[in-house]
Amino acid sequence: MLTSQGKNQATLILIKPDGLKKSLTGNILTRLSETKLEIVGAKMVRVQRELAEEHYKHLKDKPFFEELIKYIQGELHGRRKVMALVYWGEDAIAKCRALAGATNPEEAEPTSIRGAYGRITTKGLYENVIHVSSTPEEAEREIKLWFKPDEIIVDLYPKKKIIIKEKEESIWA
Ligand code: IDP
Ligand code: MG
């Protein structure tokens, strides 16, 4: 019998600063492992303002934009980092979005990650613990923003080699 097979997709997951502060990393990774998707990239990131603004540029005109930038940069939680991951596999976006739950934590399924651990701040911002890309196009844009090609262990998107001369970088002393 033919079964309808979904396509392999990649999605960007961010464990936001509230997720880190609430020690939810292990819990969230365990929940996501139910999907049987593969982690193909992972790192801790100190989020610069430029990255934050680019990531959330679709919300630039919203009244909560400034607060949102502070949130993803960790200024609301004294945790200036996020954990960035790329999950890959069949229907990755829908599977991860379902586990994450609705954007508004009050409307999210109580058993979803956002429903269980999210909150709305007194300023009205949804602190919802986790980010998940919502379409393949958004995933591609976001993954390219957060990761370099060599930081991902599969070939997701076309890439090219360049030679960079006299580039300063840190090496172990
Ligand atoms: P998503 O994270 O579910 O994809 P987006 O609309 O892309 O939702 O919004 C990005 C983030 O901005 C949300 O995760 C949440 O933290 C915040 N946000 C979105 N809409 C609102 C709102 O109406 N009020 C407060 N915060 C919001
Ligand atoms: Mg979104």
PDB file of C-alpha atoms and ligand atoms in Angstrom:
ATOM      1  CA  MET A   1       0.000   0.000   0.000  1.00  0.00           C
ATOM      2  CA  LEU A   2       1.231   3.457  -0.830  1.00  0.00           C
ATOM      3  CA  THR A   3       1.582   5.794   2.093  1.00  0.00           C
ATOM      4  CA  SER A   4       1.801   9.537   1.614  1.00  0.00           C
ATOM      5  CA  GLN A   5       5.404  10.406   2.376  1.00  0.00           C
ATOM      6  CA  GLY A   6       6.334  13.955   3.325  1.00  0.00           C
ATOM      7  CA  LYS A   7       9.469  15.645   2.098  1.00  0.00           C
ATOM      8  CA  ASN A   8      12.694  15.940   4.024  1.00  0.00           C
ATOM      9  CA  GLN A   9      12.927  19.432   5.411  1.00  0.00           C
ATOM     10  CA  ALA A  10      15.168  21.431   7.658  1.00  0.00           C
ATOM     11  CA  THR A  11      13.995  23.760  10.405  1.00  0.00           C
ATOM     12  CA  LEU A  12      15.744  26.184  12.701  1.00  0.00           C
ATOM     13  CA  ILE A  13      15.062  25.702  16.397  1.00  0.00           C
ATOM     14  CA  LEU A  14      16.123  28.272  18.955  1.00  0.00           C
ATOM     15  CA  ILE A  15      15.955  27.629  22.669  1.00  0.00           C
ATOM     16  CA  LYS A  16      15.316  31.219  23.716  1.00  0.00           C
ATOM     17  CA  PRO A  17      16.877  32.844  26.812  1.00  0.00           C
ATOM     18  CA  ASP A  18      13.837  32.069  29.016  1.00  0.00           C
ATOM     19  CA  GLY A  19      14.160  28.397  28.053  1.00  0.00           C
ATOM     20  CA  LEU A  20      17.812  28.435  29.090  1.00  0.00           C
ATOM     21  CA  LYS A  21      17.090  30.324  32.320  1.00  0.00           C
ATOM     22  CA  LYS A  22      14.363  27.845  33.249  1.00  0.00           C
ATOM     23  CA  SER A  23      16.812  24.942  32.656  1.00  0.00           C
ATOM     24  CA  LEU A  24      14.584  23.517  29.951  1.00  0.00           C
ATOM     25  CA  THR A  25      17.285  22.517  27.457  1.00  0.00           C
ATOM     26  CA  GLY A  26      17.264  18.805  28.309  1.00  0.00           C
ATOM     27  CA  ASN A  27      13.502  18.719  28.526  1.00  0.00           C
ATOM     28  CA  ILE A  28      13.039  20.438  25.140  1.00  0.00           C
ATOM     29  CA  LEU A  29      15.606  18.206  23.415  1.00  0.00           C
ATOM     30  CA  THR A  30      13.888  15.149  24.860  1.00  0.00           C
ATOM     31  CA  ARG A  31      10.522  16.346  23.573  1.00  0.00           C
ATOM     32  CA  LEU A  32      11.990  17.043  20.136  1.00  0.00           C
ATOM     33  CA  SER A  33      13.622  13.602  20.034  1.00  0.00           C
ATOM     34  CA  GLU A  34      10.083  12.120  19.896  1.00  0.00           C
ATOM     35  CA  THR A  35      10.010  13.354  16.284  1.00  0.00           C
ATOM     36  CA  LYS A  36      12.881  10.996  15.302  1.00  0.00           C
ATOM     37  CA  LEU A  37      14.344  13.873  13.307  1.00  0.00           C
ATOM     38  CA  GLU A  38      18.090  14.300  13.006  1.00  0.00           C
ATOM     39  CA  ILE A  39      20.046  17.164  14.573  1.00  0.00           C
ATOM     40  CA  VAL A  40      22.412  18.370  11.832  1.00  0.00           C
ATOM     41  CA  GLY A  41      23.689  21.571  13.488  1.00  0.00           C
ATOM     42  CA  ALA A  42      23.914  22.882  17.055  1.00  0.00           C
ATOM     43  CA  LYS A  43      25.645  25.732  18.850  1.00  0.00           C
ATOM     44  CA  MET A  44      25.361  28.415  21.520  1.00  0.00           C
ATOM     45  CA  VAL A  45      25.056  31.938  20.116  1.00  0.00           C
ATOM     46  CA  ARG A  46      25.519  35.347  21.710  1.00  0.00           C
ATOM     47  CA  VAL A  47      22.921  37.260  19.720  1.00  0.00           C
ATOM     48  CA  GLN A  48      24.051  40.611  18.345  1.00  0.00           C
ATOM     49  CA  ARG A  49      21.420  43.265  17.714  1.00  0.00           C
ATOM     50  CA  GLU A  50      21.900  43.028  13.954  1.00  0.00           C
ATOM     51  CA  LEU A  51      21.133  39.289  13.978  1.00  0.00           C
ATOM     52  CA  ALA A  52      18.111  39.795  16.250  1.00  0.00           C
ATOM     53  CA  GLU A  53      16.668  42.512  13.990  1.00  0.00           C
ATOM     54  CA  GLU A  54      17.259  40.488  10.840  1.00  0.00           C
ATOM     55  CA  HIS A  55      15.725  37.354  12.366  1.00  0.00           C
ATOM     56  CA  TYR A  56      12.566  39.210  13.403  1.00  0.00           C
ATOM     57  CA  LYS A  57      12.389  41.691  10.504  1.00  0.00           C
ATOM     58  CA  HIS A  58       8.854  40.563   9.622  1.00  0.00           C
ATOM     59  CA  LEU A  59       7.735  42.053  12.959  1.00  0.00           C
ATOM     60  CA  LYS A  60       9.576  45.375  12.666  1.00  0.00           C
ATOM     61  CA  ASP A  61       6.384  47.457  12.766  1.00  0.00           C
ATOM     62  CA  LYS A  62       4.837  45.693  15.773  1.00  0.00           C
ATOM     63  CA  PRO A  63       4.550  47.581  19.061  1.00  0.00           C
ATOM     64  CA  PHE A  64       6.395  44.765  20.860  1.00  0.00           C
ATOM     65  CA  PHE A  65       9.378  44.744  18.449  1.00  0.00           C
ATOM     66  CA  GLU A  66      11.840  46.524  20.759  1.00  0.00           C
ATOM     67  CA  GLU A  67      10.926  44.222  23.654  1.00  0.00           C
ATOM     68  CA  LEU A  68      11.243  41.207  21.352  1.00  0.00           C
ATOM     69  CA  ILE A  69      14.793  42.225  20.386  1.00  0.00           C
ATOM     70  CA  LYS A  70      15.717  42.596  24.061  1.00  0.00           C
ATOM     71  CA  TYR A  71      14.158  39.193  24.722  1.00  0.00           C
ATOM     72  CA  ILE A  72      16.053  37.262  22.036  1.00  0.00           C
ATOM     73  CA  GLN A  73      19.282  39.036  23.008  1.00  0.00           C
ATOM     74  CA  GLY A  74      18.759  37.774  26.552  1.00  0.00           C
ATOM     75  CA  GLU A  75      18.408  41.186  28.164  1.00  0.00           C
ATOM     76  CA  LEU A  76      15.160  40.226  29.895  1.00  0.00           C
ATOM     77  CA  HIS A  77      16.680  37.140  31.497  1.00  0.00           C
ATOM     78  CA  GLY A  78      20.313  37.964  32.212  1.00  0.00           C
ATOM     79  CA  ARG A  79      21.251  35.123  29.847  1.00  0.00           C
ATOM     80  CA  ARG A  80      22.964  36.580  26.806  1.00  0.00           C
ATOM     81  CA  LYS A  81      22.777  33.439  24.728  1.00  0.00           C
ATOM     82  CA  VAL A  82      20.452  31.165  22.830  1.00  0.00           C
ATOM     83  CA  MET A  83      20.912  27.585  21.709  1.00  0.00           C
ATOM     84  CA  ALA A  84      20.519  27.236  17.948  1.00  0.00           C
ATOM     85  CA  LEU A  85      19.792  23.872  16.322  1.00  0.00           C
ATOM     86  CA  VAL A  86      18.927  22.602  12.875  1.00  0.00           C
ATOM     87  CA  TYR A  87      16.587  19.620  12.758  1.00  0.00           C
ATOM     88  CA  TRP A  88      16.270  17.675   9.554  1.00  0.00           C
ATOM     89  CA  GLY A  89      13.940  14.948   8.307  1.00  0.00           C
ATOM     90  CA  GLU A  90      10.473  14.180   7.086  1.00  0.00           C
ATOM     91  CA  ASP A  91       7.978  16.973   7.712  1.00  0.00           C
ATOM     92  CA  ALA A  92      10.401  18.544  10.176  1.00  0.00           C
ATOM     93  CA  ILE A  93       8.590  21.887  10.286  1.00  0.00           C
ATOM     94  CA  ALA A  94       5.105  20.594  11.028  1.00  0.00           C
ATOM     95  CA  LYS A  95       6.401  18.083  13.580  1.00  0.00           C
ATOM     96  CA  CYS A  96       8.454  20.648  15.487  1.00  0.00           C
ATOM     97  CA  ARG A  97       5.776  23.371  15.301  1.00  0.00           C
ATOM     98  CA  ALA A  98       3.232  20.898  16.699  1.00  0.00           C
ATOM     99  CA  LEU A  99       5.471  20.072  19.656  1.00  0.00           C
ATOM    100  CA  ALA A 100       6.204  23.790  20.216  1.00  0.00           C
ATOM    101  CA  GLY A 101       2.523  24.806  20.250  1.00  0.00           C
ATOM    102  CA  ALA A 102       0.853  28.098  19.355  1.00  0.00           C
ATOM    103  CA  THR A 103       2.728  31.419  19.426  1.00  0.00           C
ATOM    104  CA  ASN A 104       0.568  32.734  22.286  1.00  0.00           C
ATOM    105  CA  PRO A 105       1.377  30.509  25.280  1.00  0.00           C
ATOM    106  CA  GLU A 106      -2.137  31.052  26.658  1.00  0.00           C
ATOM    107  CA  GLU A 107      -3.590  29.585  23.478  1.00  0.00           C
ATOM    108  CA  ALA A 108      -1.040  26.801  23.111  1.00  0.00           C
ATOM    109  CA  GLU A 109      -2.001  23.213  23.979  1.00  0.00           C
ATOM    110  CA  PRO A 110      -1.178  22.816  27.690  1.00  0.00           C
ATOM    111  CA  THR A 111       1.012  19.809  26.903  1.00  0.00           C
ATOM    112  CA  SER A 112       2.982  21.621  24.160  1.00  0.00           C
ATOM    113  CA  ILE A 113       6.349  23.173  25.035  1.00  0.00           C
ATOM    114  CA  ARG A 114       4.983  26.720  24.860  1.00  0.00           C
ATOM    115  CA  GLY A 115       1.760  25.772  26.626  1.00  0.00           C
ATOM    116  CA  ALA A 116       3.650  24.143  29.465  1.00  0.00           C
ATOM    117  CA  TYR A 117       6.475  26.652  29.934  1.00  0.00           C
ATOM    118  CA  GLY A 118       5.583  29.929  28.180  1.00  0.00           C
ATOM    119  CA  ARG A 119       4.095  33.059  29.729  1.00  0.00           C
ATOM    120  CA  ILE A 120       2.959  36.535  28.756  1.00  0.00           C
ATOM    121  CA  THR A 121       5.012  39.304  30.342  1.00  0.00           C
ATOM    122  CA  THR A 122       3.430  42.320  32.039  1.00  0.00           C
ATOM    123  CA  LYS A 123       4.447  44.318  28.925  1.00  0.00           C
ATOM    124  CA  GLY A 124       2.464  41.874  26.799  1.00  0.00           C
ATOM    125  CA  LEU A 125       5.330  40.003  25.120  1.00  0.00           C
ATOM    126  CA  TYR A 126       4.895  36.292  24.532  1.00  0.00           C
ATOM    127  CA  GLU A 127       7.846  34.591  26.220  1.00  0.00           C
ATOM    128  CA  ASN A 128       7.446  31.236  24.595  1.00  0.00           C
ATOM    129  CA  VAL A 129      10.702  29.396  25.258  1.00  0.00           C
ATOM    130  CA  ILE A 130      11.381  28.156  21.733  1.00  0.00           C
ATOM    131  CA  HIS A 131      11.506  29.312  18.125  1.00  0.00           C
ATOM    132  CA  VAL A 132      10.659  27.041  15.196  1.00  0.00           C
ATOM    133  CA  SER A 133      10.717  28.147  11.540  1.00  0.00           C
ATOM    134  CA  SER A 134       7.226  28.038  10.072  1.00  0.00           C
ATOM    135  CA  THR A 135       7.789  27.398   6.328  1.00  0.00           C
ATOM    136  CA  PRO A 136      10.588  25.871   4.198  1.00  0.00           C
ATOM    137  CA  GLU A 137      11.351  29.360   2.786  1.00  0.00           C
ATOM    138  CA  GLU A 138      11.578  30.842   6.281  1.00  0.00           C
ATOM    139  CA  ALA A 139      13.714  27.913   7.442  1.00  0.00           C
ATOM    140  CA  GLU A 140      16.184  28.480   4.600  1.00  0.00           C
ATOM    141  CA  ARG A 141      16.436  32.194   5.310  1.00  0.00           C
ATOM    142  CA  GLU A 142      16.874  31.621   9.030  1.00  0.00           C
ATOM    143  CA  ILE A 143      19.325  28.718   8.815  1.00  0.00           C
ATOM    144  CA  LYS A 144      21.517  30.772   6.460  1.00  0.00           C
ATOM    145  CA  LEU A 145      21.338  33.641   8.937  1.00  0.00           C
ATOM    146  CA  TRP A 146      22.332  31.607  12.002  1.00  0.00           C
ATOM    147  CA  PHE A 147      24.711  28.996  10.552  1.00  0.00           C
ATOM    148  CA  LYS A 148      27.619  28.837   8.137  1.00  0.00           C
ATOM    149  CA  PRO A 149      27.558  25.961   5.615  1.00  0.00           C
ATOM    150  CA  ASP A 150      30.407  24.128   7.358  1.00  0.00           C
ATOM    151  CA  GLU A 151      28.545  24.162  10.685  1.00  0.00           C
ATOM    152  CA  ILE A 152      25.853  21.868   9.266  1.00  0.00           C
ATOM    153  CA  ILE A 153      26.742  18.231   8.664  1.00  0.00           C
ATOM    154  CA  VAL A 154      24.515  17.673   5.625  1.00  0.00           C
ATOM    155  CA  ASP A 155      24.228  19.651   2.371  1.00  0.00           C
ATOM    156  CA  LEU A 156      21.030  21.629   2.786  1.00  0.00           C
ATOM    157  CA  TYR A 157      21.460  24.446   0.295  1.00  0.00           C
ATOM    158  CA  PRO A 158      23.880  25.222  -2.548  1.00  0.00           C
ATOM    159  CA  LYS A 159      27.196  26.579  -1.346  1.00  0.00           C
ATOM    160  CA  LYS A 160      30.460  27.774  -2.853  1.00  0.00           C
ATOM    161  CA  LYS A 161      34.098  27.966  -1.763  1.00  0.00           C
ATOM    162  CA  ILE A 162      35.881  31.262  -1.359  1.00  0.00           C
ATOM    163  CA  ILE A 163      39.407  32.027  -0.240  1.00  0.00           C
ATOM    164  CA  ILE A 164      39.621  34.573   2.522  1.00  0.00           C
ATOM    165  CA  LYS A 165      43.034  36.160   2.914  1.00  0.00           C
ATOM    166  CA  GLU A 166      44.333  37.864   6.067  1.00  0.00           C
ATOM    167  CA  LYS A 167      41.226  37.105   8.064  1.00  0.00           C
ATOM    168  CA  GLU A 168      41.755  37.355  11.800  1.00  0.00           C
ATOM    169  CA  GLU A 169      40.448  34.451  13.830  1.00  0.00           C
ATOM    170  CA  SER A 170      41.134  32.966  17.259  1.00  0.00           C
ATOM    171  CA  ILE A 171      42.983  29.674  17.597  1.00  0.00           C
ATOM    172  CA  TRP A 172      43.892  27.774  20.767  1.00  0.00           C
ATOM    173  CA  ALA A 173      46.973  29.303  22.426  1.00  0.00           C
TER     174      ALA A 173
HETATM  175  P1  IDP B   1       6.264  32.212  15.956  1.00  0.00           P
HETATM  176  O1  IDP B   1       7.425  32.355  16.909  1.00  0.00           O
HETATM  177  O2  IDP B   1       5.196  31.284  16.500  1.00  0.00           O
HETATM  178  O3  IDP B   1       6.690  31.844  14.557  1.00  0.00           O
HETATM  179  P2  IDP B   1       5.946  34.980  15.077  1.00  0.00           P
HETATM  180  O4  IDP B   1       4.684  35.641  14.618  1.00  0.00           O
HETATM  181  O5  IDP B   1       7.002  34.715  14.058  1.00  0.00           O
HETATM  182  O6  IDP B   1       5.529  33.638  15.858  1.00  0.00           O
HETATM  183  O7  IDP B   1       6.539  35.907  16.225  1.00  0.00           O
HETATM  184  C1  IDP B   1       7.857  35.783  16.705  1.00  0.00           C
HETATM  185  C2  IDP B   1       7.859  35.962  18.211  1.00  0.00           C
HETATM  186  O8  IDP B   1       7.383  37.279  18.554  1.00  0.00           O
HETATM  187  C3  IDP B   1       6.923  35.019  18.962  1.00  0.00           C
HETATM  188  O9  IDP B   1       7.485  33.740  19.182  1.00  0.00           O
HETATM  189  C4  IDP B   1       6.694  35.769  20.257  1.00  0.00           C
HETATM  190  O10 IDP B   1       7.822  35.673  21.144  1.00  0.00           O
HETATM  191  C5  IDP B   1       6.600  37.218  19.756  1.00  0.00           C
HETATM  192  N1  IDP B   1       5.221  37.606  19.406  1.00  0.00           N
HETATM  193  C6  IDP B   1       4.572  37.345  18.244  1.00  0.00           C
HETATM  194  N2  IDP B   1       3.347  37.860  18.209  1.00  0.00           N
HETATM  195  C7  IDP B   1       3.195  38.484  19.395  1.00  0.00           C
HETATM  196  C8  IDP B   1       2.082  39.242  19.963  1.00  0.00           C
HETATM  197  O11 IDP B   1       1.020  39.436  19.363  1.00  0.00           O
HETATM  198  N3  IDP B   1       2.291  39.726  21.206  1.00  0.00           N
HETATM  199  C9  IDP B   1       3.464  39.544  21.899  1.00  0.00           C
HETATM  200  N4  IDP B   1       4.501  38.858  21.406  1.00  0.00           N
HETATM  201  C10 IDP B   1       4.377  38.329  20.166  1.00  0.00           C
HETATM  202 MG    MG B   2       7.793  32.957  13.207  1.00  0.00          MG
END
